[in-house]
mmCIF file of C-alpha atoms and ligand atoms in Angstrom:
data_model
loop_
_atom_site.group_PDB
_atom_site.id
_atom_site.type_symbol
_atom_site.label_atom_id
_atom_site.label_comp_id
_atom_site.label_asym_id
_atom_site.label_seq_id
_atom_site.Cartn_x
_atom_site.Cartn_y
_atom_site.Cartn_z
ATOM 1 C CA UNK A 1 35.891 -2.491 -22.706
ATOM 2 C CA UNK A 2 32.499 -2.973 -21.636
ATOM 3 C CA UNK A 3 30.428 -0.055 -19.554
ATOM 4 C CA UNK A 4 28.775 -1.416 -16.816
ATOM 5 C CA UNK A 5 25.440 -0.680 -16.773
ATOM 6 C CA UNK A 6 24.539 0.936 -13.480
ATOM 7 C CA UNK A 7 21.205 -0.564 -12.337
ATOM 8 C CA UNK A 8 19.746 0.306 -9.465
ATOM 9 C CA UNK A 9 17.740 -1.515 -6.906
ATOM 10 C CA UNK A 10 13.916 -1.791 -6.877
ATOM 11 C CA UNK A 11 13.751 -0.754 -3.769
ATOM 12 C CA UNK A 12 15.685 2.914 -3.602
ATOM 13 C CA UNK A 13 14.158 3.654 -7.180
ATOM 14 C CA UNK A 14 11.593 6.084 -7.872
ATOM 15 C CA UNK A 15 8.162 4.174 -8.887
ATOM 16 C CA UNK A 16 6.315 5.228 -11.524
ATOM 17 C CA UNK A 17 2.528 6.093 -10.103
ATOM 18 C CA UNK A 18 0.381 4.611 -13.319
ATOM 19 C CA UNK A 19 -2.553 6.250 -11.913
ATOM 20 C CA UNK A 20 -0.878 9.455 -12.169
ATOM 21 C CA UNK A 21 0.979 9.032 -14.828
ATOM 22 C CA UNK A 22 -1.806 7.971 -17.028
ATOM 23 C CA UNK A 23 -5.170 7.976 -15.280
ATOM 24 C CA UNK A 24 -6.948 7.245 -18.962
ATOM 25 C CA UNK A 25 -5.200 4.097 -19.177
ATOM 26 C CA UNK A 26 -6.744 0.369 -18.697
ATOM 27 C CA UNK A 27 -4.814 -0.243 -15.371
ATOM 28 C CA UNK A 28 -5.875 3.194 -14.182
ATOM 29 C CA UNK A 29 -9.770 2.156 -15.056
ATOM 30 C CA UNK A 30 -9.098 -0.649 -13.243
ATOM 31 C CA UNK A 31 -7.786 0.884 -10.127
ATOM 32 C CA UNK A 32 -10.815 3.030 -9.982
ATOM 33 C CA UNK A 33 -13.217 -0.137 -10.277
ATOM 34 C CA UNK A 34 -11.308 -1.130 -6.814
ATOM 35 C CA UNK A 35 -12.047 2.368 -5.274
ATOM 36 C CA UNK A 36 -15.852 1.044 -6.249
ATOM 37 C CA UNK A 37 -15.568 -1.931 -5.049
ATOM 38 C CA UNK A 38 -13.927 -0.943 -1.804
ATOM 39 C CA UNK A 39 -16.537 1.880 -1.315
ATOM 40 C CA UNK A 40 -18.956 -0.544 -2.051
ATOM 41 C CA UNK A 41 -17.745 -3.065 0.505
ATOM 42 C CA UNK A 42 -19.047 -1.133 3.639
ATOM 43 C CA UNK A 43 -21.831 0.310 2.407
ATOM 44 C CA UNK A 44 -23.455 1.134 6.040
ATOM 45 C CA UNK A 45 -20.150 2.072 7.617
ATOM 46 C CA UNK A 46 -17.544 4.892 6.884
ATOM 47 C CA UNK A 47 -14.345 3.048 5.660
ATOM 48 C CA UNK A 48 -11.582 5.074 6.968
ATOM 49 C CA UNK A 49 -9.031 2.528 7.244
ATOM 50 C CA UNK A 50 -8.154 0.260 5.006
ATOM 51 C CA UNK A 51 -4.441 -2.441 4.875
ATOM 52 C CA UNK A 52 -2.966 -3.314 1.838
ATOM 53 C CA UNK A 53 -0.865 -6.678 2.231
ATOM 54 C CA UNK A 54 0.033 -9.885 1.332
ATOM 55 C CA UNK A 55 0.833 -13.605 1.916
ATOM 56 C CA UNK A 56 4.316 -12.903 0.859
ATOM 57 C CA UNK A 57 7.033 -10.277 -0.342
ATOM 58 C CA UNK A 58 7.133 -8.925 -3.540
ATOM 59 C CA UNK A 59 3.369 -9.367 -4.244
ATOM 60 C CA UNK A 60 2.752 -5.388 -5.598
ATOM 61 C CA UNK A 61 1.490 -4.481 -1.790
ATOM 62 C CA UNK A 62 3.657 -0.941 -2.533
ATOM 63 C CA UNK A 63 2.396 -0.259 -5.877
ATOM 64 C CA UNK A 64 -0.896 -1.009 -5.017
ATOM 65 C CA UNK A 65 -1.768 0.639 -2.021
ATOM 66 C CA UNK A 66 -0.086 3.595 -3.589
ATOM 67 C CA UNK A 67 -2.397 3.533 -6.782
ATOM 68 C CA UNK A 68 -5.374 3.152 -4.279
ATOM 69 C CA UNK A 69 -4.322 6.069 -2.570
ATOM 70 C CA UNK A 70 -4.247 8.392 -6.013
ATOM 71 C CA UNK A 71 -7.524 7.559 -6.724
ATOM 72 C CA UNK A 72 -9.278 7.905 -3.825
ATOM 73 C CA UNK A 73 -7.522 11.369 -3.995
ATOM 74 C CA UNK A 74 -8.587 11.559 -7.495
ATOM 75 C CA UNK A 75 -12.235 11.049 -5.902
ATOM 76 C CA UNK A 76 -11.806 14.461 -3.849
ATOM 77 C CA UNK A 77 -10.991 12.121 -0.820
ATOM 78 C CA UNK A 78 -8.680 13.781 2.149
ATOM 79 C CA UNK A 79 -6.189 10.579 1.728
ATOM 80 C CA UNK A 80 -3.514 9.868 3.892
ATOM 81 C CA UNK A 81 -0.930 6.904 2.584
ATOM 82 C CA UNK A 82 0.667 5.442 5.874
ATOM 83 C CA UNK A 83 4.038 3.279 4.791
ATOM 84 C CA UNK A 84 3.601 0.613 7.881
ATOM 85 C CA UNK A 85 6.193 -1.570 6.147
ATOM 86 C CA UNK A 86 8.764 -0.783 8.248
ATOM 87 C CA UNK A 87 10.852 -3.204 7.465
ATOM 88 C CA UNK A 88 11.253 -2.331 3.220
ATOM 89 C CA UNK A 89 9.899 0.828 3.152
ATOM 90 C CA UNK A 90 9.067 2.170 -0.799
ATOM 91 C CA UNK A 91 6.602 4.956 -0.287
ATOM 92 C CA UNK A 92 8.923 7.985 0.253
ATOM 93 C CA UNK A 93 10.264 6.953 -3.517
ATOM 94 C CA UNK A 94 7.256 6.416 -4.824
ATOM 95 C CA UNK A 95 6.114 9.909 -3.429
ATOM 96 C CA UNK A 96 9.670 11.590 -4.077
ATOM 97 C CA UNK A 97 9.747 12.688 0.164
ATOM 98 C CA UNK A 98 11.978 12.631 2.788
ATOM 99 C CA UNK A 99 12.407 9.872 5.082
ATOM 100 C CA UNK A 100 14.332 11.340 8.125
ATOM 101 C CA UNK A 101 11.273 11.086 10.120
ATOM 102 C CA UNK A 102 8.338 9.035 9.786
ATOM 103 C CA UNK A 103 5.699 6.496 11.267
ATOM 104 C CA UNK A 104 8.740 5.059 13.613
ATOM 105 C CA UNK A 105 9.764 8.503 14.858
ATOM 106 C CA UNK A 106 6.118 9.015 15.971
ATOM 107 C CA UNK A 107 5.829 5.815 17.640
ATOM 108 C CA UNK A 108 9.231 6.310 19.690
ATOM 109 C CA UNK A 109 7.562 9.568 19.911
ATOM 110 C CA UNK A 110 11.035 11.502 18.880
ATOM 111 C CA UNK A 111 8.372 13.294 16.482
ATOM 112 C CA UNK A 112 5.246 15.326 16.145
ATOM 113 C CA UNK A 113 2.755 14.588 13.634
ATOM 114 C CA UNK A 114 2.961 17.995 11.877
ATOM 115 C CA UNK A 115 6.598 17.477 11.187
ATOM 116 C CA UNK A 116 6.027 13.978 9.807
ATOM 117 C CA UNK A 117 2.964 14.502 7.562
ATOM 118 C CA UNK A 118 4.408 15.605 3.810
ATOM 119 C CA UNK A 119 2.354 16.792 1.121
ATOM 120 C CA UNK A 120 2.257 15.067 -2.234
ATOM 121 C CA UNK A 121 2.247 16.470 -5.582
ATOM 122 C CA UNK A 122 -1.206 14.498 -5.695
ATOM 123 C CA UNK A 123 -3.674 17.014 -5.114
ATOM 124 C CA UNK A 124 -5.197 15.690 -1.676
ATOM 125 C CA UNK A 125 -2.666 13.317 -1.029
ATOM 126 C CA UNK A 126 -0.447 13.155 1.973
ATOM 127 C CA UNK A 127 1.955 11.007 3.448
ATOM 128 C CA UNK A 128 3.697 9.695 6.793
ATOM 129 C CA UNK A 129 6.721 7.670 5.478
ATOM 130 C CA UNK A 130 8.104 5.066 7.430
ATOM 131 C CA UNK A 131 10.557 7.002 8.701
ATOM 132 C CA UNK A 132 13.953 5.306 10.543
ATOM 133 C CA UNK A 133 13.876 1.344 10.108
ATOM 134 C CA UNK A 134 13.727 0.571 14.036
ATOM 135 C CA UNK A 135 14.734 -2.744 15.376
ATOM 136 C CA UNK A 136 11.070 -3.881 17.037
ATOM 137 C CA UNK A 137 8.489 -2.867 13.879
ATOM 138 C CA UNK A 138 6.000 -5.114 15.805
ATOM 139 C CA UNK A 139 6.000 -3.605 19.197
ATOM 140 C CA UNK A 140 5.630 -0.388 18.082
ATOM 141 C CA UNK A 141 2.131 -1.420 15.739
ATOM 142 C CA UNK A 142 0.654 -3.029 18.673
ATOM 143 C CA UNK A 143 1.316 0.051 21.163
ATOM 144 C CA UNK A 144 -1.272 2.454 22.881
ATOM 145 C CA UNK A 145 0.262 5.187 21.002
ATOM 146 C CA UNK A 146 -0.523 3.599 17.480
ATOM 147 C CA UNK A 147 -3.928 3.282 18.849
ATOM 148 C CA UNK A 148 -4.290 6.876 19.750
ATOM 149 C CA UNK A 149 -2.144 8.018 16.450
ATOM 150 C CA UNK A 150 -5.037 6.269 14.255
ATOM 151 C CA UNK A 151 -7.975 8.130 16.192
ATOM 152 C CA UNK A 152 -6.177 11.485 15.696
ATOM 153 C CA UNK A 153 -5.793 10.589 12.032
ATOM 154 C CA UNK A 154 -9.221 9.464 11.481
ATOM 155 C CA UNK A 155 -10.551 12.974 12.880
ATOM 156 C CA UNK A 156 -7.815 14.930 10.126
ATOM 157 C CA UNK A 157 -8.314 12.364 7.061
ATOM 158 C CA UNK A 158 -11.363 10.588 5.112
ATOM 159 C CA UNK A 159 -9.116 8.004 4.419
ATOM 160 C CA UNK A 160 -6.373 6.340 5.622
ATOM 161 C CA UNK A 161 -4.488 3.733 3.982
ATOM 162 C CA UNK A 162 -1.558 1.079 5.405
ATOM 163 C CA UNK A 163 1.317 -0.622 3.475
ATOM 164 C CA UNK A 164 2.082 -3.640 5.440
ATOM 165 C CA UNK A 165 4.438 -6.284 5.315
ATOM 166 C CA UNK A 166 3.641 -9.724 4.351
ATOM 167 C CA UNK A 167 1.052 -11.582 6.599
ATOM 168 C CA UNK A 168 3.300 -15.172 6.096
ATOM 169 C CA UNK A 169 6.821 -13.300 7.409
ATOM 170 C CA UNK A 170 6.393 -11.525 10.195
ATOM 171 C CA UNK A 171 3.270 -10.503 12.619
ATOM 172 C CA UNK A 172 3.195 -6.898 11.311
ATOM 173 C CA UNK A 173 -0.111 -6.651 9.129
ATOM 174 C CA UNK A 174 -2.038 -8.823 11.542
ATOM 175 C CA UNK A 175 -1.690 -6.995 14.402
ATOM 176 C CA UNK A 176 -2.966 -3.615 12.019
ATOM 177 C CA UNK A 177 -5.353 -5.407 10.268
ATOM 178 C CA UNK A 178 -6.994 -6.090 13.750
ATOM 179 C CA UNK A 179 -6.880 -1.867 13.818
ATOM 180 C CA UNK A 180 -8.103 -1.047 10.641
ATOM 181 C CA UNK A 181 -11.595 -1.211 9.285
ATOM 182 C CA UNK A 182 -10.964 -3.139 6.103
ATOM 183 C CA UNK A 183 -7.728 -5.286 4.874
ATOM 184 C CA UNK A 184 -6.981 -5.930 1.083
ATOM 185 C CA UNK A 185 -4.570 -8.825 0.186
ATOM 186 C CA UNK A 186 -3.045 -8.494 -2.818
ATOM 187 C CA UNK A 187 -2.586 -12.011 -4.693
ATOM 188 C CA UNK A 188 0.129 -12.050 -7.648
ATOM 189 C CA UNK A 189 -1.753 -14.237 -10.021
ATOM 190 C CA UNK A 190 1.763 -15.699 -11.488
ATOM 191 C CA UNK A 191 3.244 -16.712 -8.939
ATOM 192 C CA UNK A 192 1.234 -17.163 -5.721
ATOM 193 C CA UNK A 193 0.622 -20.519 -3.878
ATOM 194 C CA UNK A 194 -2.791 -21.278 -2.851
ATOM 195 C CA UNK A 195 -1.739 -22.577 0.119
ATOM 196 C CA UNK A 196 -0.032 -19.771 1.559
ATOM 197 C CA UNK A 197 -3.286 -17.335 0.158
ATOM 198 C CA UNK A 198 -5.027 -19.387 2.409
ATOM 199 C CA UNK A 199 -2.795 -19.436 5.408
ATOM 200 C CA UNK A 200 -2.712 -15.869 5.456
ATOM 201 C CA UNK A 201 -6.603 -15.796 5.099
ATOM 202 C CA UNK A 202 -6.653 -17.186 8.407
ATOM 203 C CA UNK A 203 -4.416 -15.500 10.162
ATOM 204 C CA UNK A 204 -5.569 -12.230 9.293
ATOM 205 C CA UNK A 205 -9.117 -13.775 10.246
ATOM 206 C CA UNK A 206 -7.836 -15.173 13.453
ATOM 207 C CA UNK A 207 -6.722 -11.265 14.015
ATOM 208 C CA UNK A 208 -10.461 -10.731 13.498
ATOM 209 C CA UNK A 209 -9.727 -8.390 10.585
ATOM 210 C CA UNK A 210 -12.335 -7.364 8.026
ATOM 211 C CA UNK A 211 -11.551 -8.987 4.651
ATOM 212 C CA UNK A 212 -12.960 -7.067 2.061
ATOM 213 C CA UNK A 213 -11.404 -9.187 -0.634
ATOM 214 C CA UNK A 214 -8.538 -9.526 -3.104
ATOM 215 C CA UNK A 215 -6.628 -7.922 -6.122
ATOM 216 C CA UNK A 216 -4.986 -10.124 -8.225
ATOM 217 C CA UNK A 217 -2.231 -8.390 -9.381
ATOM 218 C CA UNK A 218 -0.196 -9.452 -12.786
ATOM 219 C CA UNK A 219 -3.324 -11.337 -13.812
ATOM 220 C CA UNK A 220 -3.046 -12.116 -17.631
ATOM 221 C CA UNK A 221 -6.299 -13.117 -19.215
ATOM 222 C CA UNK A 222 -6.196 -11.751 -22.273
ATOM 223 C CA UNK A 223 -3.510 -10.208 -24.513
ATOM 224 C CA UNK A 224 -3.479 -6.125 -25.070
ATOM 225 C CA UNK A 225 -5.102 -5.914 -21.600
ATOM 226 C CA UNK A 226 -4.230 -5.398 -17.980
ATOM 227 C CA UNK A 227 -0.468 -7.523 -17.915
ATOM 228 C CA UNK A 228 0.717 -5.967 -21.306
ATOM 229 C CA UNK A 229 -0.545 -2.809 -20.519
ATOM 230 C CA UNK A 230 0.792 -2.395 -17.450
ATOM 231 C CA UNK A 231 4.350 -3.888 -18.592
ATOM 232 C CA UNK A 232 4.452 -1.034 -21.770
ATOM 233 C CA UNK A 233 3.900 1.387 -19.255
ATOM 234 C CA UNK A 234 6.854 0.095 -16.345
ATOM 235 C CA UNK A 235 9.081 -0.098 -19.297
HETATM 236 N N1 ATP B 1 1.174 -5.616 -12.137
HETATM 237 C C1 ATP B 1 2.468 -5.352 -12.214
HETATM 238 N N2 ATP B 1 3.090 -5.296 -13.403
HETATM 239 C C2 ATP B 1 4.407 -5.025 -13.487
HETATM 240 N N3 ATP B 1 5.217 -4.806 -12.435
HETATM 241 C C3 ATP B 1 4.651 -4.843 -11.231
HETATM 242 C C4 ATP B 1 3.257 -5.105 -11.027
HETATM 243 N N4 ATP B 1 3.009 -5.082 -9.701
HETATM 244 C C5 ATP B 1 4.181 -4.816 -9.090
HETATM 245 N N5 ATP B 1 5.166 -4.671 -10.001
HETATM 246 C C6 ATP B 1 6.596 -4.423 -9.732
HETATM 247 O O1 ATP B 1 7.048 -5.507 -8.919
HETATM 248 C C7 ATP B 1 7.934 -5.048 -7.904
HETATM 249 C C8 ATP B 1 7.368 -5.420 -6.527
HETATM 250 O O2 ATP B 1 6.151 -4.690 -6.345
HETATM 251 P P1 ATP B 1 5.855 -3.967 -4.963
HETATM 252 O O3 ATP B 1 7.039 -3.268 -4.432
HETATM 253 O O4 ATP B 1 4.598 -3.208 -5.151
HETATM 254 O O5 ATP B 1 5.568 -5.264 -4.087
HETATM 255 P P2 ATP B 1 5.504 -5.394 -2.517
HETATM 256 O O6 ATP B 1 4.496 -6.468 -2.257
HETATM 257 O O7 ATP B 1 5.278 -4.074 -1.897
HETATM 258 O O8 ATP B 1 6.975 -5.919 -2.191
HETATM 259 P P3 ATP B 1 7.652 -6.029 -0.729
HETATM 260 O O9 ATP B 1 7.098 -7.289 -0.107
HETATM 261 O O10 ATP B 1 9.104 -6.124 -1.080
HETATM 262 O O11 ATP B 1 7.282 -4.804 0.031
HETATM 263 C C9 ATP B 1 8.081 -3.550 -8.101
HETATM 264 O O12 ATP B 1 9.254 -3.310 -8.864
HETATM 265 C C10 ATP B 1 6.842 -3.153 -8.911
HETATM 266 O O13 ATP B 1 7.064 -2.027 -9.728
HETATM 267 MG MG1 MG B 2 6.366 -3.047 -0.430
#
């Protein structure tokens, strides 16, 4: 008789942080040239929010945003990591923290923020999970209260930063991108149609957000760089 291998799914997994796990790595290096390039993309303005997305799922929004978080914490940044994917939330496994109560709870306001901000064990890291998947994800983004939530934030935090759903499936990271000072889409090299890059260009453009660019993720240019690395370290 066979044993069946239990194997669990992505999602309820706990995620390896690579930028914790080995900040001397190549990946790691290459997560801090982003914090450059990010802090280099405002230069005259104070970035204090900034959306991770994509055009669609599965594009390493999660595991990016969450790398970007560690090293603007590794920077001696106050960072707060904000899992706005309420619809396939990650970031309380990535960050090994409860998820009873979260962004969701705040917005139906059947929370305080004290009670739903966690610490990390990231030194200046904190987190608001996404707390209870509710049924209208969208409504609740585009409220007064999310409004107001941000502005209290943004007085407690140097920086902020969104997971978001996909721009191409549902209305989600538009309607924060509009909200937050910068938006990063993340592009995976492999597999991504240009088309759909684009379309989600312009609808986070017709949202009037502030592009600051793109990280291709799973980009293979050479071999013993970024791909393999990042592969013998998953592994
Ligand atoms: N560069 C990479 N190399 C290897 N694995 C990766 C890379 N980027 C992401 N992954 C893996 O791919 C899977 C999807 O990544 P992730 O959850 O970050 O994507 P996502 O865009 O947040 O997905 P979703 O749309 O479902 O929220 C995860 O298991 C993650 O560990
Ligand atoms: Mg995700």
């Amino acid at each position: 008789m066979f044993k069946k291998k239990k194997v669990q799914k992505s999602s309820t997994m706990a995620r390896k942080l690579i930028t914790v796990a080995n900040p001397k790595s190549i990946v790691s290096e290459q997560f801090r040239t982003i914090r450059t390039n990010i802090n280099f993309s405002m230069p005259d303005q104070d970035l204090k929010t900034l959306l991770v997305t994509s055009s669609t799922p599965g594009e390493g929004k999660s595991t990016n945003s969450s790398n970007i978080g560690v090293v603007f914490a590794q920077e001696g940044k106050k960072v707060l990591m904000i899992d706005a994917d309420m619809r396939k939330p990650t970031a309380h496994h990535t960050f090994g923290v409860k998820n009873g109560q979260g962004l969701s709870s705040l917005l139906t306001r059947q929370s305080d923020l004290n009670t739903v901000i966690q610490n990390t064990a990231v030194e200046n890291l904190s987190i608001i999970p996404s707390g209870p998947i509710p049924p209208n994800p969208a409504e609740l983004l585009t409220s007064k209260t999310m409004d107001s939530l941000i502005e209290e934030l943004s007085a407690q935090f140097d920086m902020i930063i969104f997971d978001a759903p996909p721009v191409l499936s549902v209305a989600d990271a538009q309607i924060l991108s509009n909200k937050c000072d910068g938006t990063v889409l993340v592009v995976n090299a492999g597999e991504a149609e240009k088309d759909g890059v684009l379309k989600a260009k312009e609808a986070l453009t017709k949202s009037k957000a502030n592009i600051l660019g793109v990280i291709m993720n799973n980009y293979a240019f050479e071999r013993d760089h970024y791909y393999y690395h990042y592969y013998g370290i998953e592994e």
